[in-house]
mmCIF file of C-alpha atoms in Angstrom:
data_model
loop_
_atom_site.group_PDB
_atom_site.id
_atom_site.type_symbol
_atom_site.label_atom_id
_atom_site.label_comp_id
_atom_site.label_asym_id
_atom_site.label_seq_id
_atom_site.Cartn_x
_atom_site.Cartn_y
_atom_site.Cartn_z
ATOM 1 C CA MET A 8 28.285 1.277 -6.789
ATOM 2 C CA THR A 9 31.276 0.408 -4.567
ATOM 3 C CA ALA A 10 30.510 3.339 -2.289
ATOM 4 C CA ILE A 11 26.907 2.227 -2.012
ATOM 5 C CA ASN A 12 27.857 -1.372 -1.206
ATOM 6 C CA GLU A 13 30.296 -0.278 1.489
ATOM 7 C CA SER A 14 27.703 2.073 2.941
ATOM 8 C CA LEU A 15 25.136 -0.715 3.058
ATOM 9 C CA ALA A 16 27.296 -3.163 5.000
ATOM 10 C CA GLY A 17 25.488 -4.515 8.095
ATOM 11 C CA ASP A 18 21.895 -4.353 9.285
ATOM 12 C CA PHE A 19 20.207 -1.189 10.484
ATOM 13 C CA ILE A 20 18.479 -0.723 13.826
ATOM 14 C CA LEU A 21 15.106 0.999 13.512
ATOM 15 C CA VAL A 22 14.611 2.661 16.884
ATOM 16 C CA GLY A 23 11.019 3.439 15.928
ATOM 17 C CA PHE A 24 8.715 3.768 18.919
ATOM 18 C CA SER A 25 10.947 1.898 21.365
ATOM 19 C CA ASP A 26 11.148 5.089 23.431
ATOM 20 C CA HIS A 27 7.385 4.628 23.959
ATOM 21 C CA PRO A 28 7.216 0.929 24.937
ATOM 22 C CA GLN A 29 3.788 1.347 26.507
ATOM 23 C CA LEU A 30 2.426 2.405 23.102
ATOM 24 C CA GLU A 31 3.938 -0.375 20.984
ATOM 25 C CA LYS A 32 1.092 -2.886 21.520
ATOM 26 C CA ILE A 33 -1.505 -0.203 20.850
ATOM 27 C CA LEU A 34 0.359 0.915 17.733
ATOM 28 C CA PHE A 35 0.662 -2.685 16.554
ATOM 29 C CA ALA A 36 -3.114 -3.154 16.679
ATOM 30 C CA PHE A 37 -3.700 0.254 15.104
ATOM 31 C CA VAL A 38 -1.250 -0.296 12.227
ATOM 32 C CA LEU A 39 -2.535 -3.839 11.597
ATOM 33 C CA ILE A 40 -6.173 -2.699 11.364
ATOM 34 C CA SER A 41 -5.203 0.309 9.230
ATOM 35 C CA TYR A 42 -3.161 -1.866 6.874
ATOM 36 C CA LEU A 43 -5.983 -4.381 6.412
ATOM 37 C CA LEU A 44 -8.448 -1.550 5.733
ATOM 38 C CA THR A 45 -5.998 -0.043 3.238
ATOM 39 C CA LEU A 46 -5.703 -3.348 1.391
ATOM 40 C CA VAL A 47 -9.470 -3.873 1.243
ATOM 41 C CA GLY A 48 -10.456 -0.272 0.539
ATOM 42 C CA ASN A 49 -7.966 0.551 -2.191
ATOM 43 C CA THR A 50 -8.338 -2.827 -3.871
ATOM 44 C CA ALA A 51 -12.108 -2.304 -3.880
ATOM 45 C CA ILE A 52 -11.766 1.109 -5.552
ATOM 46 C CA ILE A 53 -9.456 -0.312 -8.232
ATOM 47 C CA PHE A 54 -11.784 -3.260 -8.849
ATOM 48 C CA ILE A 55 -14.985 -1.182 -8.949
ATOM 49 C CA SER A 56 -13.433 1.461 -11.220
ATOM 50 C CA TYR A 57 -12.317 -1.275 -13.612
ATOM 51 C CA GLN A 58 -15.591 -3.229 -13.576
ATOM 52 C CA ASP A 59 -18.157 -0.421 -13.840
ATOM 53 C CA PRO A 60 -18.296 1.284 -17.286
ATOM 54 C CA MET A 61 -19.858 4.366 -15.677
ATOM 55 C CA LEU A 62 -16.564 4.976 -13.856
ATOM 56 C CA HIS A 63 -14.407 4.837 -16.980
ATOM 57 C CA THR A 64 -13.744 8.573 -16.737
ATOM 58 C CA PRO A 65 -10.561 10.629 -16.196
ATOM 59 C CA MET A 66 -11.410 11.233 -12.525
ATOM 60 C CA TYR A 67 -11.589 7.527 -11.692
ATOM 61 C CA TYR A 68 -8.656 6.728 -13.947
ATOM 62 C CA PHE A 69 -6.533 9.031 -11.772
ATOM 63 C CA LEU A 70 -8.179 7.710 -8.602
ATOM 64 C CA THR A 71 -7.257 4.150 -9.585
ATOM 65 C CA HIS A 72 -3.595 5.116 -9.865
ATOM 66 C CA LEU A 73 -3.768 6.988 -6.539
ATOM 67 C CA SER A 74 -5.272 3.904 -4.868
ATOM 68 C CA PHE A 75 -2.571 1.695 -6.381
ATOM 69 C CA ALA A 76 0.142 4.069 -5.129
ATOM 70 C CA ASP A 77 -1.448 4.106 -1.649
ATOM 71 C CA LEU A 78 -1.609 0.324 -1.660
ATOM 72 C CA CYS A 79 2.049 -0.056 -2.596
ATOM 73 C CA LEU A 80 3.257 2.722 -0.270
ATOM 74 C CA THR A 81 1.662 1.175 2.804
ATOM 75 C CA THR A 82 2.805 -2.317 1.794
ATOM 76 C CA SER A 83 6.406 -1.087 1.567
ATOM 77 C CA ILE A 84 6.226 0.132 5.176
ATOM 78 C CA ALA A 85 3.536 -1.581 7.279
ATOM 79 C CA PRO A 86 4.801 -5.232 7.303
ATOM 80 C CA GLN A 87 8.272 -4.217 8.528
ATOM 81 C CA LEU A 88 6.750 -1.826 11.055
ATOM 82 C CA LEU A 89 4.440 -4.564 12.395
ATOM 83 C CA TRP A 90 7.389 -6.961 12.680
ATOM 84 C CA ASN A 91 9.408 -4.429 14.679
ATOM 85 C CA LEU A 92 6.479 -3.464 16.917
ATOM 86 C CA ARG A 93 5.611 -7.079 17.730
ATOM 87 C CA GLY A 94 9.032 -8.645 18.279
ATOM 88 C CA PRO A 95 12.128 -7.818 20.297
ATOM 89 C CA TYR A 96 14.232 -7.262 17.171
ATOM 90 C CA LYS A 97 14.173 -3.766 15.668
ATOM 91 C CA THR A 98 16.418 -4.473 12.716
ATOM 92 C CA ILE A 99 16.121 -4.278 8.957
ATOM 93 C CA SER A 100 18.640 -5.667 6.504
ATOM 94 C CA SER A 101 20.743 -3.245 4.503
ATOM 95 C CA THR A 102 19.140 -4.480 1.278
ATOM 96 C CA GLY A 103 15.653 -4.217 2.770
ATOM 97 C CA CYS A 104 16.386 -0.687 3.946
ATOM 98 C CA ALA A 105 17.578 0.347 0.484
ATOM 99 C CA ILE A 106 14.506 -1.173 -1.181
ATOM 100 C CA GLN A 107 12.183 0.528 1.299
ATOM 101 C CA LEU A 108 13.953 3.846 0.762
ATOM 102 C CA TYR A 109 13.723 3.694 -3.034
ATOM 103 C CA VAL A 110 10.149 2.377 -3.181
ATOM 104 C CA SER A 111 8.534 4.570 -0.515
ATOM 105 C CA LEU A 112 10.115 7.773 -1.852
ATOM 106 C CA ALA A 113 9.087 6.939 -5.421
ATOM 107 C CA LEU A 114 5.485 6.277 -4.397
ATOM 108 C CA GLY A 115 5.251 9.322 -2.125
ATOM 109 C CA SER A 116 6.624 11.582 -4.859
ATOM 110 C CA THR A 117 4.231 10.070 -7.394
ATOM 111 C CA GLU A 118 1.271 10.776 -5.120
ATOM 112 C CA CYS A 119 2.276 14.430 -4.825
ATOM 113 C CA VAL A 120 2.084 14.851 -8.606
ATOM 114 C CA LEU A 121 -1.037 12.689 -8.952
ATOM 115 C CA LEU A 122 -2.943 14.892 -6.519
ATOM 116 C CA ALA A 123 -1.993 17.947 -8.601
ATOM 117 C CA VAL A 124 -3.168 16.142 -11.761
ATOM 118 C CA MET A 125 -6.479 15.322 -10.066
ATOM 119 C CA ALA A 126 -6.895 18.973 -9.067
ATOM 120 C CA PHE A 127 -6.422 19.999 -12.705
ATOM 121 C CA ASP A 128 -9.049 17.422 -13.683
ATOM 122 C CA ARG A 129 -11.518 18.941 -11.180
ATOM 123 C CA TYR A 130 -10.701 22.424 -12.531
ATOM 124 C CA ALA A 131 -11.539 21.278 -16.063
ATOM 125 C CA ALA A 132 -14.762 19.609 -14.878
ATOM 126 C CA VAL A 133 -16.057 22.653 -12.971
ATOM 127 C CA CYS A 134 -14.623 25.609 -14.915
ATOM 128 C CA ARG A 135 -14.707 24.135 -18.448
ATOM 129 C CA PRO A 136 -17.639 21.698 -18.333
ATOM 130 C CA LEU A 137 -18.589 22.111 -22.018
ATOM 131 C CA HIS A 138 -15.031 21.396 -23.152
ATOM 132 C CA TYR A 139 -14.198 18.784 -20.486
ATOM 133 C CA ALA A 140 -14.268 15.774 -22.808
ATOM 134 C CA THR A 141 -12.089 17.602 -25.335
ATOM 135 C CA VAL A 142 -9.576 18.833 -22.762
ATOM 136 C CA MET A 143 -9.274 15.625 -20.711
ATOM 137 C CA HIS A 144 -8.914 13.197 -23.601
ATOM 138 C CA SER A 145 -7.439 9.747 -23.021
ATOM 139 C CA ARG A 146 -3.993 10.532 -24.441
ATOM 140 C CA LEU A 147 -3.586 13.535 -22.129
ATOM 141 C CA CYS A 148 -4.724 11.490 -19.119
ATOM 142 C CA GLN A 149 -2.198 8.758 -19.892
ATOM 143 C CA SER A 150 0.551 11.351 -20.371
ATOM 144 C CA LEU A 151 -0.240 13.040 -17.044
ATOM 145 C CA VAL A 152 -0.209 9.731 -15.183
ATOM 146 C CA GLY A 153 3.015 8.724 -16.912
ATOM 147 C CA MET A 154 4.563 12.056 -15.908
ATOM 148 C CA ALA A 155 3.535 11.454 -12.277
ATOM 149 C CA TRP A 156 5.146 8.009 -12.151
ATOM 150 C CA LEU A 157 8.286 9.106 -13.991
ATOM 151 C CA SER A 158 8.759 12.074 -11.658
ATOM 152 C CA GLY A 159 8.491 9.750 -8.661
ATOM 153 C CA VAL A 160 10.982 7.266 -10.098
ATOM 154 C CA GLY A 161 13.379 10.025 -11.151
ATOM 155 C CA ASN A 162 13.244 11.693 -7.744
ATOM 156 C CA THR A 163 13.989 8.495 -5.835
ATOM 157 C CA LEU A 164 16.812 7.477 -8.177
ATOM 158 C CA ILE A 165 18.536 10.778 -7.461
ATOM 159 C CA GLN A 166 17.781 11.342 -3.772
ATOM 160 C CA SER A 167 17.981 7.745 -2.551
ATOM 161 C CA THR A 168 21.223 7.045 -4.419
ATOM 162 C CA ILE A 169 22.877 10.186 -3.047
ATOM 163 C CA THR A 170 21.663 9.343 0.459
ATOM 164 C CA LEU A 171 22.962 5.769 0.329
ATOM 165 C CA ARG A 172 26.366 6.917 -0.906
ATOM 166 C CA LEU A 173 26.962 9.031 2.227
ATOM 167 C CA PRO A 174 29.627 7.526 4.541
ATOM 168 C CA ARG A 175 28.179 6.591 7.930
ATOM 169 C CA CYS A 176 31.306 5.477 9.830
ATOM 170 C CA GLY A 177 29.486 2.537 11.403
ATOM 171 C CA ASN A 178 26.317 4.444 12.357
ATOM 172 C CA HIS A 179 23.409 2.035 11.903
ATOM 173 C CA ARG A 180 20.874 3.317 14.442
ATOM 174 C CA ILE A 181 18.002 5.020 12.592
ATOM 175 C CA TYR A 182 15.822 7.117 14.881
ATOM 176 C CA HIS A 183 12.717 6.322 12.920
ATOM 177 C CA PHE A 184 10.478 3.357 12.070
ATOM 178 C CA ILE A 185 11.279 3.430 8.327
ATOM 179 C CA CYS A 186 14.274 4.083 6.113
ATOM 180 C CA GLU A 187 13.448 7.616 4.974
ATOM 181 C CA VAL A 188 15.754 10.223 3.467
ATOM 182 C CA PRO A 189 15.684 12.787 6.343
ATOM 183 C CA ALA A 190 16.425 10.067 8.906
ATOM 184 C CA MET A 191 19.079 8.337 6.768
ATOM 185 C CA VAL A 192 20.931 11.585 6.059
ATOM 186 C CA LYS A 193 21.420 12.096 9.804
ATOM 187 C CA LEU A 194 23.539 8.929 9.965
ATOM 188 C CA ALA A 195 26.265 10.528 7.857
ATOM 189 C CA CYS A 196 29.589 11.312 9.511
ATOM 190 C CA VAL A 197 30.385 14.118 7.068
ATOM 191 C CA ASN A 198 29.017 17.589 6.516
ATOM 192 C CA ILE A 199 25.469 17.121 5.175
ATOM 193 C CA HIS A 200 24.606 20.763 4.492
ATOM 194 C CA ALA A 201 24.723 20.198 0.724
ATOM 195 C CA ASN A 202 22.450 17.173 1.085
ATOM 196 C CA GLU A 203 19.969 19.124 3.189
ATOM 197 C CA VAL A 204 19.902 21.886 0.567
ATOM 198 C CA GLN A 205 19.385 19.292 -2.184
ATOM 199 C CA LEU A 206 16.573 17.656 -0.167
ATOM 200 C CA PHE A 207 14.953 21.035 0.434
ATOM 201 C CA MET A 208 15.112 21.942 -3.259
ATOM 202 C CA ALA A 209 13.601 18.581 -4.233
ATOM 203 C CA SER A 210 10.852 19.180 -1.670
ATOM 204 C CA LEU A 211 10.136 22.557 -3.231
ATOM 205 C CA VAL A 212 9.739 20.967 -6.664
ATOM 206 C CA LEU A 213 7.748 17.864 -5.708
ATOM 207 C CA LEU A 214 5.816 19.224 -2.735
ATOM 208 C CA LEU A 215 5.330 22.972 -2.920
ATOM 209 C CA LEU A 216 5.063 23.238 -6.704
ATOM 210 C CA PRO A 217 2.220 20.660 -6.976
ATOM 211 C CA LEU A 218 0.602 22.200 -3.885
ATOM 212 C CA THR A 219 0.756 25.637 -5.533
ATOM 213 C CA LEU A 220 -0.881 24.228 -8.675
ATOM 214 C CA ILE A 221 -3.570 22.623 -6.519
ATOM 215 C CA LEU A 222 -4.278 25.898 -4.715
ATOM 216 C CA ILE A 223 -4.468 27.788 -8.034
ATOM 217 C CA SER A 224 -6.863 25.171 -9.441
ATOM 218 C CA TYR A 225 -9.129 25.361 -6.411
ATOM 219 C CA GLY A 226 -8.921 29.145 -6.411
ATOM 220 C CA CYS A 227 -10.319 29.122 -9.965
ATOM 221 C CA ILE A 228 -12.917 26.532 -8.912
ATOM 222 C CA ALA A 229 -13.971 28.713 -5.961
ATOM 223 C CA GLN A 230 -14.424 31.720 -8.269
ATOM 224 C CA ALA A 231 -16.515 29.635 -10.667
ATOM 225 C CA VAL A 232 -18.654 28.238 -7.848
ATOM 226 C CA MET A 233 -19.254 31.722 -6.406
ATOM 227 C CA ARG A 234 -20.881 32.719 -9.704
ATOM 228 C CA ILE A 235 -23.286 29.781 -9.539
ATOM 229 C CA ARG A 236 -26.728 30.693 -8.244
ATOM 230 C CA SER A 237 -28.278 27.236 -8.330
ATOM 231 C CA ALA A 238 -28.184 25.392 -4.991
ATOM 232 C CA GLN A 239 -28.130 22.056 -6.825
ATOM 233 C CA ALA A 240 -25.110 23.124 -8.879
ATOM 234 C CA TRP A 241 -23.407 24.253 -5.670
ATOM 235 C CA ARG A 242 -23.894 20.829 -4.103
ATOM 236 C CA LYS A 243 -22.678 19.080 -7.240
ATOM 237 C CA ALA A 244 -19.509 21.193 -7.382
ATOM 238 C CA LEU A 245 -18.794 20.644 -3.704
ATOM 239 C CA GLY A 246 -19.431 16.917 -4.070
ATOM 240 C CA THR A 247 -17.106 16.764 -7.044
ATOM 241 C CA CYS A 248 -14.227 18.567 -5.331
ATOM 242 C CA GLY A 249 -14.811 17.999 -1.614
ATOM 243 C CA SER A 250 -13.384 14.491 -1.451
ATOM 244 C CA HIS A 251 -10.223 15.388 -3.336
ATOM 245 C CA LEU A 252 -9.676 18.557 -1.326
ATOM 246 C CA LEU A 253 -9.960 16.588 1.928
ATOM 247 C CA VAL A 254 -7.405 14.020 0.684
ATOM 248 C CA VAL A 255 -5.035 16.826 -0.371
ATOM 249 C CA THR A 256 -5.309 18.430 3.077
ATOM 250 C CA LEU A 257 -4.537 15.157 4.870
ATOM 251 C CA PHE A 258 -1.612 14.188 2.651
ATOM 252 C CA TYR A 259 0.110 17.538 2.166
ATOM 253 C CA GLY A 260 -0.587 18.702 5.715
ATOM 254 C CA THR A 261 1.474 15.806 7.078
ATOM 255 C CA ILE A 262 4.182 15.216 4.465
ATOM 256 C CA THR A 263 5.196 18.894 4.289
ATOM 257 C CA ALA A 264 5.649 18.903 8.066
ATOM 258 C CA VAL A 265 8.316 16.193 7.646
ATOM 259 C CA TYR A 266 10.172 17.391 4.552
ATOM 260 C CA ILE A 267 9.925 21.173 4.997
ATOM 261 C CA GLN A 268 10.378 21.467 8.769
ATOM 262 C CA PRO A 269 13.816 22.344 10.214
ATOM 263 C CA LYS A 270 15.950 19.198 10.253
ATOM 264 C CA SER A 271 17.132 19.867 13.824
ATOM 265 C CA SER A 272 13.671 18.930 15.062
ATOM 266 C CA TYR A 273 13.268 15.872 12.859
ATOM 267 C CA ALA A 274 14.519 13.326 15.417
ATOM 268 C CA HIS A 275 11.815 14.294 17.885
ATOM 269 C CA SER A 276 9.019 11.805 18.433
ATOM 270 C CA GLN A 277 6.407 14.010 16.745
ATOM 271 C CA GLY A 278 8.206 13.458 13.436
ATOM 272 C CA LYS A 279 7.586 9.717 13.697
ATOM 273 C CA PHE A 280 3.892 10.177 14.430
ATOM 274 C CA ILE A 281 3.510 12.653 11.559
ATOM 275 C CA THR A 282 5.168 10.167 9.198
ATOM 276 C CA LEU A 283 2.808 7.486 10.502
ATOM 277 C CA LEU A 284 -0.106 9.694 9.448
ATOM 278 C CA TYR A 285 0.834 10.054 5.784
ATOM 279 C CA THR A 286 2.259 6.543 5.309
ATOM 280 C CA VAL A 287 -0.383 4.491 7.148
ATOM 281 C CA VAL A 288 -3.401 6.577 8.176
ATOM 282 C CA THR A 289 -3.965 8.640 5.008
ATOM 283 C CA PRO A 290 -3.958 5.592 2.653
ATOM 284 C CA THR A 291 -6.553 4.043 4.981
ATOM 285 C CA LEU A 292 -8.801 7.102 4.966
ATOM 286 C CA ASN A 293 -8.628 7.815 1.223
ATOM 287 C CA PRO A 294 -10.969 4.936 0.174
ATOM 288 C CA LEU A 295 -13.410 5.860 2.959
ATOM 289 C CA ILE A 296 -13.428 9.502 1.891
ATOM 290 C CA TYR A 297 -13.985 8.702 -1.779
ATOM 291 C CA THR A 298 -16.701 6.084 -1.122
ATOM 292 C CA LEU A 299 -18.636 7.716 1.721
ATOM 293 C CA ARG A 300 -18.695 11.142 0.046
ATOM 294 C CA ASN A 301 -19.047 10.009 -3.555
ATOM 295 C CA LYS A 302 -22.395 9.027 -5.056
ATOM 296 C CA ASP A 303 -20.782 7.583 -8.206
ATOM 297 C CA VAL A 304 -18.705 5.045 -6.270
ATOM 298 C CA LYS A 305 -21.602 4.108 -4.003
ATOM 299 C CA GLY A 306 -23.846 3.726 -7.053
ATOM 300 C CA ALA A 307 -21.251 1.565 -8.794
ATOM 301 C CA LEU A 308 -20.954 -0.606 -5.699
ATOM 302 C CA LYS A 309 -24.730 -1.075 -5.596
ATOM 303 C CA ARG A 310 -24.827 -2.008 -9.269
ATOM 304 C CA LEU A 311 -22.025 -4.509 -8.743
ATOM 305 C CA VAL A 312 -23.867 -6.123 -5.821
ATOM 306 C CA GLN A 313 -27.131 -6.245 -7.787
ATOM 307 C CA LYS A 314 -25.340 -7.795 -10.758
ATOM 308 C CA ASP A 315 -23.792 -10.437 -8.527
ATOM 309 C CA ARG A 316 -27.159 -11.225 -6.960
ATOM 310 C CA ALA A 317 -28.756 -11.516 -10.381
ATOM 311 C CA GLN A 318 -26.049 -13.949 -11.499
ATOM 312 C CA GLN A 319 -26.554 -16.012 -8.366
ATOM 313 C CA SER A 320 -30.302 -16.101 -8.955
ATOM 314 C CA GLU A 321 -29.787 -17.304 -12.530
ATOM 315 C CA LYS A 322 -27.601 -20.164 -11.286
ATOM 316 C CA LEU A 323 -30.318 -21.224 -8.847
#
């Protein structure tokens, strides 16, 4: 703890997008709108899934946790980013940086596992439809969600603590807009090869392993769908899996570019924009993808509106 406290002395400077001053006002408006849409969209999914009995299924149970993780992830990043984009000060307190590091890494890691859990759920729904209720029983669903959250918390306790214990010799200029492990490690004034290896191994476990499980699940789903001759069954299978597959592509396509790419290229501006995609843009798009492409959610929303109208009519 002493090493951590000494390492945290003084505020950090988040360089962020200050090397693109002409973009800061545009980014401020973009991040603000995205954050508001994230708050509304993910809160709506959580509320609708809780209120409508028709959505009390494993798929929407997992989706509720994904929406909650998205909501918290963006909230841990967007307010500080908006403050730095709008004002002349680009600083974050040492305590605030540590909190952001722990929280954002925990939530990002949890989402990686949750998306793999949701892929397994889709595999069970498409490839084992007659046994779906038996396979995806409530106790298993709760255990899978608990595993996702515990893996996220465990990962951040290890990686963030190791990162914060690195001596920085007065280096407080972070070439990023958030306190993130790859950017924080670069502040160290000692050999960080062991830390980079540890980060890479953690990325293999929490990024590539879930992604491999997702690809295997969808490979089995593709084989099952290819054997289906009914056009209606085809559309139902694609509707069931299409939304999740699109979310997986957006999330993993961006986060792997940050954590798997060579660290020598991390400080380049494209790394910041890629991080912006999976921390701000993807949580904004997820509710839109699941509502616009999902008949169940749209139906639940209609029923909720009709119920509210009926209650208003009774009062009148």
